[in-house]
GROMACS .gro file of N, CA, C and O in nm:
model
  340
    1UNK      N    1  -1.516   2.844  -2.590
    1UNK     CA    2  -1.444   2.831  -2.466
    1UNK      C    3  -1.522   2.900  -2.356
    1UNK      O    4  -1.566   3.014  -2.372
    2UNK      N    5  -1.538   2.836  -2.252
    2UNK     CA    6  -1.654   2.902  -2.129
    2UNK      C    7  -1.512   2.945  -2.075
    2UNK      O    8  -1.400   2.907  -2.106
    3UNK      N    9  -1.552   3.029  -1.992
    3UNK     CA   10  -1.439   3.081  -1.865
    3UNK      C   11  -1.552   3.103  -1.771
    3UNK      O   12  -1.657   3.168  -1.772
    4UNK      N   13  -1.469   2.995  -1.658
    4UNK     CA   14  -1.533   2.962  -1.500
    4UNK      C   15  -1.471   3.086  -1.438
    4UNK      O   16  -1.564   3.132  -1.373
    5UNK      N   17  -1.399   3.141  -1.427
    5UNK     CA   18  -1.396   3.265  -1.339
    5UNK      C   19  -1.318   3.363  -1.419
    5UNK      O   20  -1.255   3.333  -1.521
    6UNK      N   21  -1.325   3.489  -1.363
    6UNK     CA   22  -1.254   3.635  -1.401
    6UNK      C   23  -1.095   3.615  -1.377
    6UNK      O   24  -1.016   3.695  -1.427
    7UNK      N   25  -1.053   3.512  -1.303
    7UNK     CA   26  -0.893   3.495  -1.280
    7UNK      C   27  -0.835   3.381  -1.414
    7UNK      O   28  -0.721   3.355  -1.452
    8UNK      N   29  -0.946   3.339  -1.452
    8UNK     CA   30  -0.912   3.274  -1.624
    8UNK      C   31  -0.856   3.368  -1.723
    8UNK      O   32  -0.776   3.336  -1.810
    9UNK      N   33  -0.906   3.489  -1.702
    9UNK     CA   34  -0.871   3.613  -1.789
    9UNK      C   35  -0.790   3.631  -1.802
    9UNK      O   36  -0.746   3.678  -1.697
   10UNK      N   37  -0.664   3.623  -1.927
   10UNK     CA   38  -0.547   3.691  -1.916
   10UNK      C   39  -0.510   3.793  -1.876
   10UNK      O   40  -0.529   3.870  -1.970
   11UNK      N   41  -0.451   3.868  -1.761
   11UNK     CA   42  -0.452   3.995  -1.759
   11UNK      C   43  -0.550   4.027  -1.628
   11UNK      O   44  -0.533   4.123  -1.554
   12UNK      N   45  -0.623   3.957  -1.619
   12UNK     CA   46  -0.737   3.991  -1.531
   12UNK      C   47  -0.687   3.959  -1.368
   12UNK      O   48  -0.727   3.871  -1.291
   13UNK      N   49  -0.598   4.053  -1.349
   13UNK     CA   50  -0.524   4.043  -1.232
   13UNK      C   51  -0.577   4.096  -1.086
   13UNK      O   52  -0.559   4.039  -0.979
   14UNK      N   53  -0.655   4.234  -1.111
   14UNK     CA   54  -0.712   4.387  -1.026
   14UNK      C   55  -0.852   4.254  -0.979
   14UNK      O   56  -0.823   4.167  -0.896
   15UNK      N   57  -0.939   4.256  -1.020
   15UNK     CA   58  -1.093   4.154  -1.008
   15UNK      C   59  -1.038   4.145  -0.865
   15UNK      O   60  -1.057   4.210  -0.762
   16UNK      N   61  -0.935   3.996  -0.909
   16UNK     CA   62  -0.957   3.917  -0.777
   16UNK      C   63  -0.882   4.020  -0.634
   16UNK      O   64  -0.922   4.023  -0.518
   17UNK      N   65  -0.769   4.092  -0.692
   17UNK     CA   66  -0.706   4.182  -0.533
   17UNK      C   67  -0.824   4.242  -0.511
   17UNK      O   68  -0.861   4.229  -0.395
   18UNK      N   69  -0.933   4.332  -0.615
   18UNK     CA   70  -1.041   4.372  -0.514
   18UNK      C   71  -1.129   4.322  -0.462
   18UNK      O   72  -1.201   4.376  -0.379
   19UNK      N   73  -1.138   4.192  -0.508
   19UNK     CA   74  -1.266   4.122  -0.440
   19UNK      C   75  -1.152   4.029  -0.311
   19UNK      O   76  -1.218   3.934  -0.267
   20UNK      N   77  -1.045   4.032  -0.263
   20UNK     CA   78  -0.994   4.000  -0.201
   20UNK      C   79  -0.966   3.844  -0.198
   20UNK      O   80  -0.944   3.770  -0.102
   21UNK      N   81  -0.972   3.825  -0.285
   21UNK     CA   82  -0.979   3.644  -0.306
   21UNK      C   83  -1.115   3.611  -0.341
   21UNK      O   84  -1.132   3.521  -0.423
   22UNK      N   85  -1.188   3.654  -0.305
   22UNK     CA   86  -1.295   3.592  -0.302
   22UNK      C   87  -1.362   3.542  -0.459
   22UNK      O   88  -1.452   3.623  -0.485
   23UNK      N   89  -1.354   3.473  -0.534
   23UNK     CA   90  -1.404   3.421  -0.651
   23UNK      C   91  -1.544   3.459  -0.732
   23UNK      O   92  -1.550   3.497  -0.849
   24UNK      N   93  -1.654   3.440  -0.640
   24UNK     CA   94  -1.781   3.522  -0.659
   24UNK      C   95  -1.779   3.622  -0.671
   24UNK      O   96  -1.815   3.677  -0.775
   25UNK      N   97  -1.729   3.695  -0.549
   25UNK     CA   98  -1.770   3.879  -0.557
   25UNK      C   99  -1.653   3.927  -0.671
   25UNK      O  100  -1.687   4.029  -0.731
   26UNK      N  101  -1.548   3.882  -0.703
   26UNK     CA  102  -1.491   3.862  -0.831
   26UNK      C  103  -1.534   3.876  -0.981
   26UNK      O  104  -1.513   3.963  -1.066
   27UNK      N  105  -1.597   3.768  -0.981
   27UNK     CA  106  -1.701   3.702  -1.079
   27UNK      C  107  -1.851   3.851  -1.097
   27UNK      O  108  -1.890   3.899  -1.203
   28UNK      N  109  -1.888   3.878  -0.990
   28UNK     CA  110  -1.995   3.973  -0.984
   28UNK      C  111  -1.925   4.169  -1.032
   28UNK      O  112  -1.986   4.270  -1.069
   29UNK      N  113  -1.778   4.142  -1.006
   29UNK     CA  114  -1.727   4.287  -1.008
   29UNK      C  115  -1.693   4.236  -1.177
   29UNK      O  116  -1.719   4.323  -1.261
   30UNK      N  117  -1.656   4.145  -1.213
   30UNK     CA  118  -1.646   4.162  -1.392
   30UNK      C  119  -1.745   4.200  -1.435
   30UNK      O  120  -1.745   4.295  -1.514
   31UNK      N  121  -1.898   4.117  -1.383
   31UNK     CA  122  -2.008   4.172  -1.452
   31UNK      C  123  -2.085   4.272  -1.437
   31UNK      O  124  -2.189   4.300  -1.497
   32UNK      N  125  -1.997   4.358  -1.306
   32UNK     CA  126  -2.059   4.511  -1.287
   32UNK      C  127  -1.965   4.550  -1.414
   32UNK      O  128  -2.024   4.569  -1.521
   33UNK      N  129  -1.832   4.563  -1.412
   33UNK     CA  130  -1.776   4.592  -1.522
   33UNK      C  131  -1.823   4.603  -1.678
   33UNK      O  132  -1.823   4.708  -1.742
   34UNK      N  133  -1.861   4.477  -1.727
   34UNK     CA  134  -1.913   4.471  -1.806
   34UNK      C  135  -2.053   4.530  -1.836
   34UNK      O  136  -2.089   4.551  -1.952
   35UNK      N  137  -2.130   4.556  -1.732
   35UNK     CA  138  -2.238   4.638  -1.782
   35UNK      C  139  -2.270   4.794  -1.800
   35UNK      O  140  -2.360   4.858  -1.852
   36UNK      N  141  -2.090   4.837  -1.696
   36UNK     CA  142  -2.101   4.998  -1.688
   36UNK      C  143  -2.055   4.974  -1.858
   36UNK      O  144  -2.115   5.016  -1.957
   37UNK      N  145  -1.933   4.896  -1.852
   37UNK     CA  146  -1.897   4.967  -2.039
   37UNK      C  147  -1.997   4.957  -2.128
   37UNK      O  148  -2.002   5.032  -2.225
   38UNK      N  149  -2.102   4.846  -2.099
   38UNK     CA  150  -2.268   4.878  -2.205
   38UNK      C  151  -2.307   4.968  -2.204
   38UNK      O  152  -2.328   5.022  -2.313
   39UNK      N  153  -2.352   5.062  -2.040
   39UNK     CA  154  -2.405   5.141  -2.082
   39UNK      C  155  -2.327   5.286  -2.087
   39UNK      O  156  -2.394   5.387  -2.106
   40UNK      N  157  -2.165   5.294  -2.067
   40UNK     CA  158  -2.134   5.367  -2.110
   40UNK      C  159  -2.111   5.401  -2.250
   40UNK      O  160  -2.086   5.514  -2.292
   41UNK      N  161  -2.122   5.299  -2.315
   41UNK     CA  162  -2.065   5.328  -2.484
   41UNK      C  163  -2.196   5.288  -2.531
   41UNK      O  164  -2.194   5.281  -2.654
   42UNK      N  165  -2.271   5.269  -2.499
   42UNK     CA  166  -2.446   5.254  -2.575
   42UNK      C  167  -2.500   5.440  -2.559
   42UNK      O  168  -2.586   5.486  -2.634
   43UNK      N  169  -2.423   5.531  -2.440
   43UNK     CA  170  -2.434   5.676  -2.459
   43UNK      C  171  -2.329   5.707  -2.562
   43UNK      O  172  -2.343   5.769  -2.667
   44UNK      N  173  -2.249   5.667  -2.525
   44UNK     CA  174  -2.117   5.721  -2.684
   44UNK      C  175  -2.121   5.704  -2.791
   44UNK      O  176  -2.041   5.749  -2.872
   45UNK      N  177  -2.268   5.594  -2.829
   45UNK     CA  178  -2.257   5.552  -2.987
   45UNK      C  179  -2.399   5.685  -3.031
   45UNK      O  180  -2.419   5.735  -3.142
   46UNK      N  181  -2.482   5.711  -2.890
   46UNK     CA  182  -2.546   5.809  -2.947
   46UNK      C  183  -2.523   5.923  -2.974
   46UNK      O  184  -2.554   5.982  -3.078
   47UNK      N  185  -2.451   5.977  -2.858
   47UNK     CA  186  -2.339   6.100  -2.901
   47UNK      C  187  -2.264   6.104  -3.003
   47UNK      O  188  -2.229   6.215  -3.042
   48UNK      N  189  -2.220   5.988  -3.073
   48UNK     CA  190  -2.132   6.008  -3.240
   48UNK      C  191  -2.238   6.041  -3.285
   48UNK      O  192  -2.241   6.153  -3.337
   49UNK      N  193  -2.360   5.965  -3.283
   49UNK     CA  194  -2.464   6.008  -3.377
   49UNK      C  195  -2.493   6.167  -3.439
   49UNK      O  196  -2.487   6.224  -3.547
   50UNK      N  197  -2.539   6.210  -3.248
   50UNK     CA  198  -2.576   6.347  -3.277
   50UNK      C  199  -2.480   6.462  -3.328
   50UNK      O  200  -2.515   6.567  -3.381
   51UNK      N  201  -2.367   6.426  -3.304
   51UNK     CA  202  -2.214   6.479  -3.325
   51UNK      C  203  -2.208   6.483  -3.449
   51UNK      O  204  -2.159   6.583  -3.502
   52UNK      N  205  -2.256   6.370  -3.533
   52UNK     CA  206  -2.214   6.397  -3.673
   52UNK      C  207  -2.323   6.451  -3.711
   52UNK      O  208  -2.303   6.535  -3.798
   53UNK      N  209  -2.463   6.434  -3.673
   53UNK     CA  210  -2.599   6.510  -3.746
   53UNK      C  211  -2.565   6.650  -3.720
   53UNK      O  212  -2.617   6.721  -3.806
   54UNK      N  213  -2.509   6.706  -3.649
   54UNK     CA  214  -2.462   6.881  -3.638
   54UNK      C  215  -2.365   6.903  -3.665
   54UNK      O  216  -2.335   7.021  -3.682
   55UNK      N  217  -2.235   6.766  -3.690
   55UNK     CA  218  -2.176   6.836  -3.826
   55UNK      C  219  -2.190   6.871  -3.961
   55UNK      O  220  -2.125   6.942  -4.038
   56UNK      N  221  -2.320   6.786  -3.969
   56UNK     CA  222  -2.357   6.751  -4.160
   56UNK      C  223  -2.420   6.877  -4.172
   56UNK      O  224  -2.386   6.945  -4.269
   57UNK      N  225  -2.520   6.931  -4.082
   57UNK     CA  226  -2.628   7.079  -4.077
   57UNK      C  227  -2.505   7.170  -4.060
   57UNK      O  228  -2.531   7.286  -4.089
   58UNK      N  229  -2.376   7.149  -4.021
   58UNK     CA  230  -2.319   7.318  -4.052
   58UNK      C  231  -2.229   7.311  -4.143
   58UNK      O  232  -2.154   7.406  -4.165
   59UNK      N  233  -2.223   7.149  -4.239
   59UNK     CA  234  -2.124   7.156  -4.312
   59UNK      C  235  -2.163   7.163  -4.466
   59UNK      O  236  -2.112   7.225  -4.560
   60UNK      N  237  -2.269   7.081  -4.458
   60UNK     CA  238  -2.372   7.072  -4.590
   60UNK      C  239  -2.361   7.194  -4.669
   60UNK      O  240  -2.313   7.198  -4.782
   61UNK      N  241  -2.419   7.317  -4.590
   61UNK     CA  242  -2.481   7.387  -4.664
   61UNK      C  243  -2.365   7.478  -4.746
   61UNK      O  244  -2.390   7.549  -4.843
   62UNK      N  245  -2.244   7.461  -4.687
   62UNK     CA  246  -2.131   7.527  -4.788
   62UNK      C  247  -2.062   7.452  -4.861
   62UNK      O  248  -2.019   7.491  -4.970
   63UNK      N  249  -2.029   7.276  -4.792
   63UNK     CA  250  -1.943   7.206  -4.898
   63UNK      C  251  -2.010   7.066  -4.942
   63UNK      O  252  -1.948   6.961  -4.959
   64UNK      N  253  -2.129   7.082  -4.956
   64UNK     CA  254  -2.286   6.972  -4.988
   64UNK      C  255  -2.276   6.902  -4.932
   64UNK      O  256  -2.192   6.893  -4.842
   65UNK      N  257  -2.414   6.769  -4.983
   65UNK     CA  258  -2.434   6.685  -4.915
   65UNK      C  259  -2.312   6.572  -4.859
   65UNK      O  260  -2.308   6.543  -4.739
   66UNK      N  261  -2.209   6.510  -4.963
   66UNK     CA  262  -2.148   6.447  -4.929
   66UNK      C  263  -1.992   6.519  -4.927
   66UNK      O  264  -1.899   6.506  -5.007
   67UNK      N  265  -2.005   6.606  -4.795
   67UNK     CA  266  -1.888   6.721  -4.766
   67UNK      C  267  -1.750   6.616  -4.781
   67UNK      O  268  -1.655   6.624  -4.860
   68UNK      N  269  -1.785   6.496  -4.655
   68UNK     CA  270  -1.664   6.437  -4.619
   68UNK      C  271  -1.583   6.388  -4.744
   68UNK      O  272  -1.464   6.357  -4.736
   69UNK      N  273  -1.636   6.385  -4.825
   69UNK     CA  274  -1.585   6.355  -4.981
   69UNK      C  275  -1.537   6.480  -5.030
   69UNK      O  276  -1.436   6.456  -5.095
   70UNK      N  277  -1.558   6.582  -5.031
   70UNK     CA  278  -1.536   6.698  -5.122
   70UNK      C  279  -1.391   6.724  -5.079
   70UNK      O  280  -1.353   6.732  -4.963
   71UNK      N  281  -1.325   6.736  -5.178
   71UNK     CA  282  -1.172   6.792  -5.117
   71UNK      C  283  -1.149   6.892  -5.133
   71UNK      O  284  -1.040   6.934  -5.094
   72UNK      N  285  -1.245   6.985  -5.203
   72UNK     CA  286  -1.189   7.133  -5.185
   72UNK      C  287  -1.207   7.182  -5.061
   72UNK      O  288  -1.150   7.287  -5.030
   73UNK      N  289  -1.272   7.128  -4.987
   73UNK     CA  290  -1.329   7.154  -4.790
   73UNK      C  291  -1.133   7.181  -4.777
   73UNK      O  292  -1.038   7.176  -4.855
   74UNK      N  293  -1.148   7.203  -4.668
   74UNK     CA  294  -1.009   7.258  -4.577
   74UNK      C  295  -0.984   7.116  -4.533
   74UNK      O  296  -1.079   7.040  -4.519
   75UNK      N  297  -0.860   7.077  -4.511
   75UNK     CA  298  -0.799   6.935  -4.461
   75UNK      C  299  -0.797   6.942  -4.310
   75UNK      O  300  -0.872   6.890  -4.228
   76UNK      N  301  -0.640   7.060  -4.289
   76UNK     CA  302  -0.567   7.039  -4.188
   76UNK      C  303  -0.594   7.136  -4.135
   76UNK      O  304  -0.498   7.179  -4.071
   77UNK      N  305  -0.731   7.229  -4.125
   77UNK     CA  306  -0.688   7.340  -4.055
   77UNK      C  307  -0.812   7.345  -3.920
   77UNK      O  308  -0.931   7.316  -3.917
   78UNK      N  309  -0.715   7.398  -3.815
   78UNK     CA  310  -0.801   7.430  -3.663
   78UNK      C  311  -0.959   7.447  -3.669
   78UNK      O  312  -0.984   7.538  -3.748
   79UNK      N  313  -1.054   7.402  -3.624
   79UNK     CA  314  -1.172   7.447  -3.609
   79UNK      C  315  -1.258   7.543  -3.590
   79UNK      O  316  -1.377   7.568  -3.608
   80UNK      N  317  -1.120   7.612  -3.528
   80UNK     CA  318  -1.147   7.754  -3.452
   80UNK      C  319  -1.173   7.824  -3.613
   80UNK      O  320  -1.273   7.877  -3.662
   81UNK      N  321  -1.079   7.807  -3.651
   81UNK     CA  322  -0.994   7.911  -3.771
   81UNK      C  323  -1.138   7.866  -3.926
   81UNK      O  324  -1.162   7.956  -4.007
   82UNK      N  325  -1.175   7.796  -3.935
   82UNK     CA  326  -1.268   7.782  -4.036
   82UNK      C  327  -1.445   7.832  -4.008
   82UNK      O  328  -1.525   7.802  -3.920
   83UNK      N  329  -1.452   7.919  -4.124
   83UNK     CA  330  -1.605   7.992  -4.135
   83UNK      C  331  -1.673   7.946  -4.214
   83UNK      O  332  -1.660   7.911  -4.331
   84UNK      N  333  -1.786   7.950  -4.110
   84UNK     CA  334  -1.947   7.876  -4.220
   84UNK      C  335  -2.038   7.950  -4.265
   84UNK      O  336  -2.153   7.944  -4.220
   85UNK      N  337  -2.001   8.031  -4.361
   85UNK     CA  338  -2.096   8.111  -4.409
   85UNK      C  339  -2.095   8.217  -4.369
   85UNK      O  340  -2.179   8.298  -4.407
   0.00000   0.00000   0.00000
């Protein structure tokens, strides 16, 4: 299914009041849209990355390699409140 404009969009109500009617500059504000959320979540998929590589280095070395598996690790408790070594 092609969609000829951003007012095809279910929902896609805001586009056209800010582009004031206008169909193009419409059409051009979805695809600013669409490229901030690329490159905002193309930074967020690297940040999980690094997020979990410095959880595995402070978690490894007390509840091993495959911590997230180990259930003797602590479940439910605050972050604050748990010591690494």
């Amino acid at each position: 299914m092609f969609i000829a404009s951003p007012m095809e969009v279910s929902g896609a109500t805001t586009l056209p009041k800010a582009a004031a009617g206008d169909p193009d500059l419409a059409r051009d504000l979805c695809l600013w849209d669409r490229d901030l959320s690329i490159a905002f979540l193309a930074d967020l998929a690297i940040l999980e990355v690094a997020l979990g590589n410095a959880m595995s280095a402070r978690l490894e070395p007390k509840w091993g390699m495959e911590w997230y598996t180990n259930l003797d690790r602590p479940q439910r408790r605050c972050v604050s409140t748990v010591r690494l070594g």
